Amino acid sequence: MKSFQARKLAYGLGLKGDSFKEACSIFMKMYLCYQSTDSSLTEINPLIQTSDNHIIALDSKFNFDGNALFRQKEISDMRDLSEEDEMEVEAGKFNLNYIKLDGNVGCMVNGAGLAMATMDIIKLAGGDPANFLDVGGTASAETVKNGFRIILSDKNVKAILINIFGGIVRCDRVANGVVQAVKELGLEVPVVVRLEGTNAKEAQSILKSSGVSIIPAKGMKDAATKVVSAALGS
């Protein structure tokens, strides 16, 4: 941001004299603050003009780029975990993108777009998603196991849908994680699995020969119908 741009903003607000100078100074400092803190949002609201023509910031809000917090120790140290959902904090330790919802169908998906589509199709099938869980493109067996553990910590979950498209992540790796999780955690809810893409056939063989109780699905519609039916106990 250049000084002439700050002046243009102040002119546009109809400011004059001290108000004009103070506003220009605030605008420039806001931009420097935005840059130096790796903010995704730097907001002053309200910014007021007093009766004696001074500009004062009464309140402010910052959003920070989580990917840049490693170089913002002072900001990172202000994080208050008690203000965050316990399961979301736990998921973050394993690089899982998790958001708790109010439904009863647990979802484990790779990719945010596929996760959103999966939640939509569960709703269309008459169910309610219990979470948004994106295991990412580099999911390992350990990642999948931790994802299972976090989903199952929600007592509202009555069934789980694993919907993986093997692009970057390999389906056989996910299948191994599913088998390992089921054996170690002793799942008490039905698990529906839909795997497509890289090494999908190998993944299906792993699941079939594992001896664990998995409900296979072909396509998203079939997967959603089966998991909603399982959650309802029908």
Short mmCIF file of C-alpha atoms in Angstrom, two decimals:
data_model
loop_
_atom_site.label_atom_id
_atom_site.label_comp_id
_atom_site.label_asym_id
_atom_site.label_seq_id
_atom_site.Cartn_x
_atom_site.Cartn_y
_atom_site.Cartn_z
CA MET A 1 0.00 0.00 0.00
CA LYS A 2 1.28 3.45 -0.98
CA SER A 3 0.71 6.75 0.82
CA PHE A 4 -1.28 8.17 -2.12
CA GLN A 5 -3.71 5.25 -1.78
CA ALA A 6 -4.22 6.04 1.91
CA ARG A 7 -4.86 9.69 1.01
CA LYS A 8 -7.39 8.62 -1.61
CA LEU A 9 -9.29 6.65 1.04
CA ALA A 10 -9.27 9.61 3.43
CA TYR A 11 -10.47 11.96 0.65
CA GLY A 12 -13.23 9.52 -0.16
CA LEU A 13 -14.40 9.66 3.44
CA GLY A 14 -14.57 13.44 3.29
CA LEU A 15 -11.95 13.93 6.02
CA LYS A 16 -10.00 17.15 6.49
CA GLY A 17 -7.29 18.59 8.71
CA ASP A 18 -6.21 16.46 11.68
CA SER A 19 -8.80 13.81 10.86
CA PHE A 20 -7.33 13.44 7.38
CA LYS A 21 -3.76 13.07 8.65
CA GLU A 22 -4.70 10.63 11.42
CA ALA A 23 -6.77 8.47 9.07
CA CYS A 24 -3.91 8.25 6.55
CA SER A 25 -1.55 7.22 9.34
CA ILE A 26 -3.97 4.54 10.58
CA PHE A 27 -4.50 3.12 7.09
CA MET A 28 -0.76 2.79 6.46
CA LYS A 29 -0.14 1.23 9.89
CA MET A 30 -3.01 -1.21 9.35
CA TYR A 31 -1.42 -2.40 6.14
CA LEU A 32 1.99 -2.82 7.79
CA CYS A 33 0.31 -4.72 10.62
CA TYR A 34 -1.54 -6.92 8.12
CA GLN A 35 1.72 -7.80 6.36
CA SER A 36 3.96 -8.26 9.38
CA THR A 37 1.57 -10.56 11.27
CA ASP A 38 0.64 -12.77 8.28
CA SER A 39 -3.00 -11.81 8.72
CA SER A 40 -5.78 -12.99 6.47
CA LEU A 41 -7.93 -10.20 7.95
CA THR A 42 -7.08 -6.99 9.80
CA GLU A 43 -10.18 -5.04 10.71
CA ILE A 44 -10.98 -1.92 12.75
CA ASN A 45 -14.67 -1.73 13.57
CA PRO A 46 -15.74 0.81 14.60
CA LEU A 47 -13.31 3.50 13.47
CA ILE A 48 -14.79 6.80 14.65
CA GLN A 49 -14.36 10.52 14.16
CA THR A 50 -14.73 12.43 17.43
CA SER A 51 -16.44 15.80 17.86
CA ASP A 52 -13.00 17.44 18.04
CA ASN A 53 -11.97 15.86 14.71
CA HIS A 54 -9.75 13.02 15.83
CA ILE A 55 -9.85 9.47 14.40
CA ILE A 56 -9.94 6.69 17.00
CA ALA A 57 -10.01 2.90 16.64
CA LEU A 58 -12.51 1.59 19.20
CA ASP A 59 -12.25 -2.14 18.42
CA SER A 60 -10.36 -4.47 16.12
CA LYS A 61 -10.29 -8.03 14.86
CA PHE A 62 -7.54 -10.19 13.37
CA ASN A 63 -7.59 -13.49 11.52
CA PHE A 64 -4.21 -15.17 11.02
CA ASP A 65 -2.95 -17.52 8.35
CA GLY A 66 -2.49 -20.83 10.16
CA ASN A 67 0.20 -21.89 7.69
CA ALA A 68 2.36 -18.94 8.79
CA LEU A 69 2.04 -19.29 12.56
CA PHE A 70 5.41 -21.04 12.73
CA ARG A 71 7.02 -17.62 12.21
CA GLN A 72 4.58 -15.76 14.47
CA LYS A 73 5.52 -17.16 17.89
CA GLU A 74 4.15 -14.19 19.83
CA ILE A 75 0.75 -14.64 18.21
CA SER A 76 0.84 -18.42 18.46
CA ASP A 77 1.58 -18.20 22.19
CA MET A 78 -1.70 -16.33 22.70
CA ARG A 79 -3.75 -19.34 21.55
CA ASP A 80 -6.25 -20.41 24.23
CA LEU A 81 -7.07 -24.10 23.70
CA SER A 82 -9.82 -23.94 26.34
CA GLU A 83 -11.82 -21.80 23.92
CA GLU A 84 -11.66 -24.44 21.17
CA ASP A 85 -13.47 -27.73 20.65
CA GLU A 86 -11.47 -30.50 22.31
CA MET A 87 -11.81 -32.94 19.40
CA GLU A 88 -10.80 -30.31 16.85
CA VAL A 89 -7.66 -29.56 18.86
CA GLU A 90 -6.85 -33.28 19.05
CA ALA A 91 -7.37 -33.68 15.29
CA GLY A 92 -4.98 -30.81 14.62
CA LYS A 93 -2.19 -32.75 16.34
CA PHE A 94 -2.40 -35.33 13.52
CA ASN A 95 -2.85 -32.81 10.66
CA LEU A 96 -6.51 -33.74 10.30
CA ASN A 97 -9.06 -31.12 9.28
CA TYR A 98 -11.97 -31.86 11.61
CA ILE A 99 -15.16 -29.95 12.43
CA LYS A 100 -17.79 -31.43 14.72
CA LEU A 101 -21.42 -31.31 13.55
CA ASP A 102 -24.72 -32.39 15.10
CA GLY A 103 -25.57 -35.52 13.09
CA ASN A 104 -25.02 -39.25 13.61
CA VAL A 105 -23.10 -40.30 10.46
CA GLY A 106 -19.34 -40.00 10.87
CA CYS A 107 -17.44 -39.07 7.70
CA MET A 108 -13.83 -39.71 6.74
CA VAL A 109 -12.92 -38.26 3.37
CA ASN A 110 -9.84 -37.03 1.52
CA GLY A 111 -10.15 -33.55 0.07
CA ALA A 112 -12.36 -30.67 1.19
CA GLY A 113 -14.47 -30.70 -1.98
CA LEU A 114 -15.23 -34.41 -1.70
CA ALA A 115 -15.97 -33.94 2.01
CA MET A 116 -18.57 -31.26 1.23
CA ALA A 117 -20.12 -33.42 -1.49
CA THR A 118 -20.20 -36.41 0.88
CA MET A 119 -22.05 -34.42 3.54
CA ASP A 120 -24.54 -33.22 0.92
CA ILE A 121 -25.30 -36.70 -0.37
CA ILE A 122 -25.73 -38.02 3.19
CA LYS A 123 -28.37 -35.31 3.71
CA LEU A 124 -30.04 -36.25 0.40
CA ALA A 125 -30.16 -39.87 1.57
CA GLY A 126 -32.03 -38.81 4.70
CA GLY A 127 -29.12 -38.73 7.17
CA ASP A 128 -27.16 -36.10 9.06
CA PRO A 129 -23.35 -35.86 9.01
CA ALA A 130 -21.70 -35.89 12.44
CA ASN A 131 -18.51 -34.22 11.30
CA PHE A 132 -16.33 -32.85 8.55
CA LEU A 133 -13.09 -34.85 8.51
CA ASP A 134 -10.56 -34.41 5.72
CA VAL A 135 -7.56 -36.75 6.08
CA GLY A 136 -5.72 -34.92 3.29
CA GLY A 137 -3.78 -36.14 0.31
CA THR A 138 -0.97 -37.89 2.19
CA ALA A 139 -3.03 -40.04 4.56
CA SER A 140 -1.17 -42.98 6.10
CA ALA A 141 -2.50 -45.98 8.01
CA GLU A 142 -1.71 -44.10 11.22
CA THR A 143 -3.59 -41.01 10.02
CA VAL A 144 -6.67 -43.10 9.22
CA LYS A 145 -6.51 -44.81 12.62
CA ASN A 146 -6.36 -41.47 14.42
CA GLY A 147 -9.23 -40.20 12.29
CA PHE A 148 -11.31 -43.20 13.39
CA ARG A 149 -10.49 -42.60 17.02
CA ILE A 150 -11.54 -38.95 16.83
CA ILE A 151 -14.80 -39.75 15.01
CA LEU A 152 -15.67 -42.43 17.58
CA SER A 153 -15.07 -40.05 20.48
CA ASP A 154 -18.38 -38.46 19.40
CA LYS A 155 -21.03 -40.56 21.14
CA ASN A 156 -23.67 -39.44 18.62
CA VAL A 157 -22.00 -41.38 15.80
CA LYS A 158 -24.07 -44.44 14.83
CA ALA A 159 -22.29 -45.32 11.57
CA ILE A 160 -19.16 -44.24 9.67
CA LEU A 161 -18.70 -43.58 5.97
CA ILE A 162 -15.19 -43.73 4.52
CA ASN A 163 -15.24 -42.08 1.10
CA ILE A 164 -11.81 -41.96 -0.51
CA PHE A 165 -10.80 -41.01 -4.02
CA GLY A 166 -7.28 -42.29 -4.62
CA GLY A 167 -5.54 -39.54 -6.49
CA ILE A 168 -2.56 -38.52 -4.39
CA VAL A 169 -3.37 -40.91 -1.56
CA ARG A 170 -3.37 -44.65 -2.40
CA CYS A 171 -6.51 -46.63 -1.63
CA ASP A 172 -4.53 -49.65 -0.36
CA ARG A 173 -2.86 -47.43 2.24
CA VAL A 174 -6.26 -46.26 3.44
CA ALA A 175 -7.55 -49.85 3.50
CA ASN A 176 -4.64 -50.92 5.70
CA GLY A 177 -5.43 -48.05 8.04
CA VAL A 178 -9.09 -49.04 8.20
CA VAL A 179 -8.25 -52.66 9.03
CA GLN A 180 -5.70 -51.60 11.64
CA ALA A 181 -8.17 -49.18 13.23
CA VAL A 182 -11.00 -51.70 13.37
CA LYS A 183 -8.76 -54.33 14.96
CA GLU A 184 -7.19 -51.97 17.51
CA LEU A 185 -10.19 -49.87 18.44
CA GLY A 186 -12.85 -52.59 18.38
CA LEU A 187 -15.49 -50.65 16.46
CA GLU A 188 -19.03 -50.95 17.72
CA VAL A 189 -20.69 -49.07 14.83
CA PRO A 190 -21.16 -50.11 11.17
CA VAL A 191 -18.49 -48.90 8.73
CA VAL A 192 -19.27 -48.32 5.04
CA VAL A 193 -16.28 -47.99 2.71
CA ARG A 194 -16.17 -46.54 -0.79
CA LEU A 195 -12.72 -46.51 -2.38
CA GLU A 196 -12.06 -45.39 -5.96
CA GLY A 197 -8.89 -44.52 -7.85
CA THR A 198 -5.26 -45.49 -7.33
CA ASN A 199 -4.91 -49.12 -6.15
CA ALA A 200 -8.66 -49.44 -5.50
CA LYS A 201 -8.67 -53.14 -6.47
CA GLU A 202 -5.77 -53.87 -4.13
CA ALA A 203 -7.65 -52.03 -1.38
CA GLN A 204 -10.77 -54.10 -1.91
CA SER A 205 -8.71 -57.29 -1.65
CA ILE A 206 -7.16 -56.09 1.60
CA LEU A 207 -10.59 -55.39 3.09
CA LYS A 208 -12.07 -58.72 1.93
CA SER A 209 -9.20 -60.80 3.31
CA SER A 210 -8.96 -58.90 6.60
CA GLY A 211 -11.87 -60.59 8.31
CA VAL A 212 -13.16 -57.25 9.67
CA SER A 213 -16.81 -56.30 9.35
CA ILE A 214 -16.87 -53.71 6.57
CA ILE A 215 -19.80 -52.80 4.33
CA PRO A 216 -18.47 -52.20 0.78
CA ALA A 217 -20.09 -49.58 -1.47
CA LYS A 218 -19.88 -48.75 -5.16
CA GLY A 219 -20.34 -45.08 -5.92
CA MET A 220 -21.35 -42.23 -3.64
CA LYS A 221 -25.11 -42.81 -3.87
CA ASP A 222 -24.76 -46.44 -2.83
CA ALA A 223 -22.38 -45.47 0.00
CA ALA A 224 -24.72 -42.77 1.33
CA THR A 225 -27.78 -45.04 1.19
CA LYS A 226 -25.98 -47.84 3.04
CA VAL A 227 -24.48 -45.67 5.77
CA VAL A 228 -27.75 -43.84 6.49
CA SER A 229 -29.57 -47.18 6.64
CA ALA A 230 -26.90 -48.53 9.02
CA ALA A 231 -27.12 -45.43 11.23
CA LEU A 232 -30.87 -45.83 11.49
CA GLY A 233 -30.50 -49.51 12.28
CA SER A 234 -32.58 -50.59 9.29
#
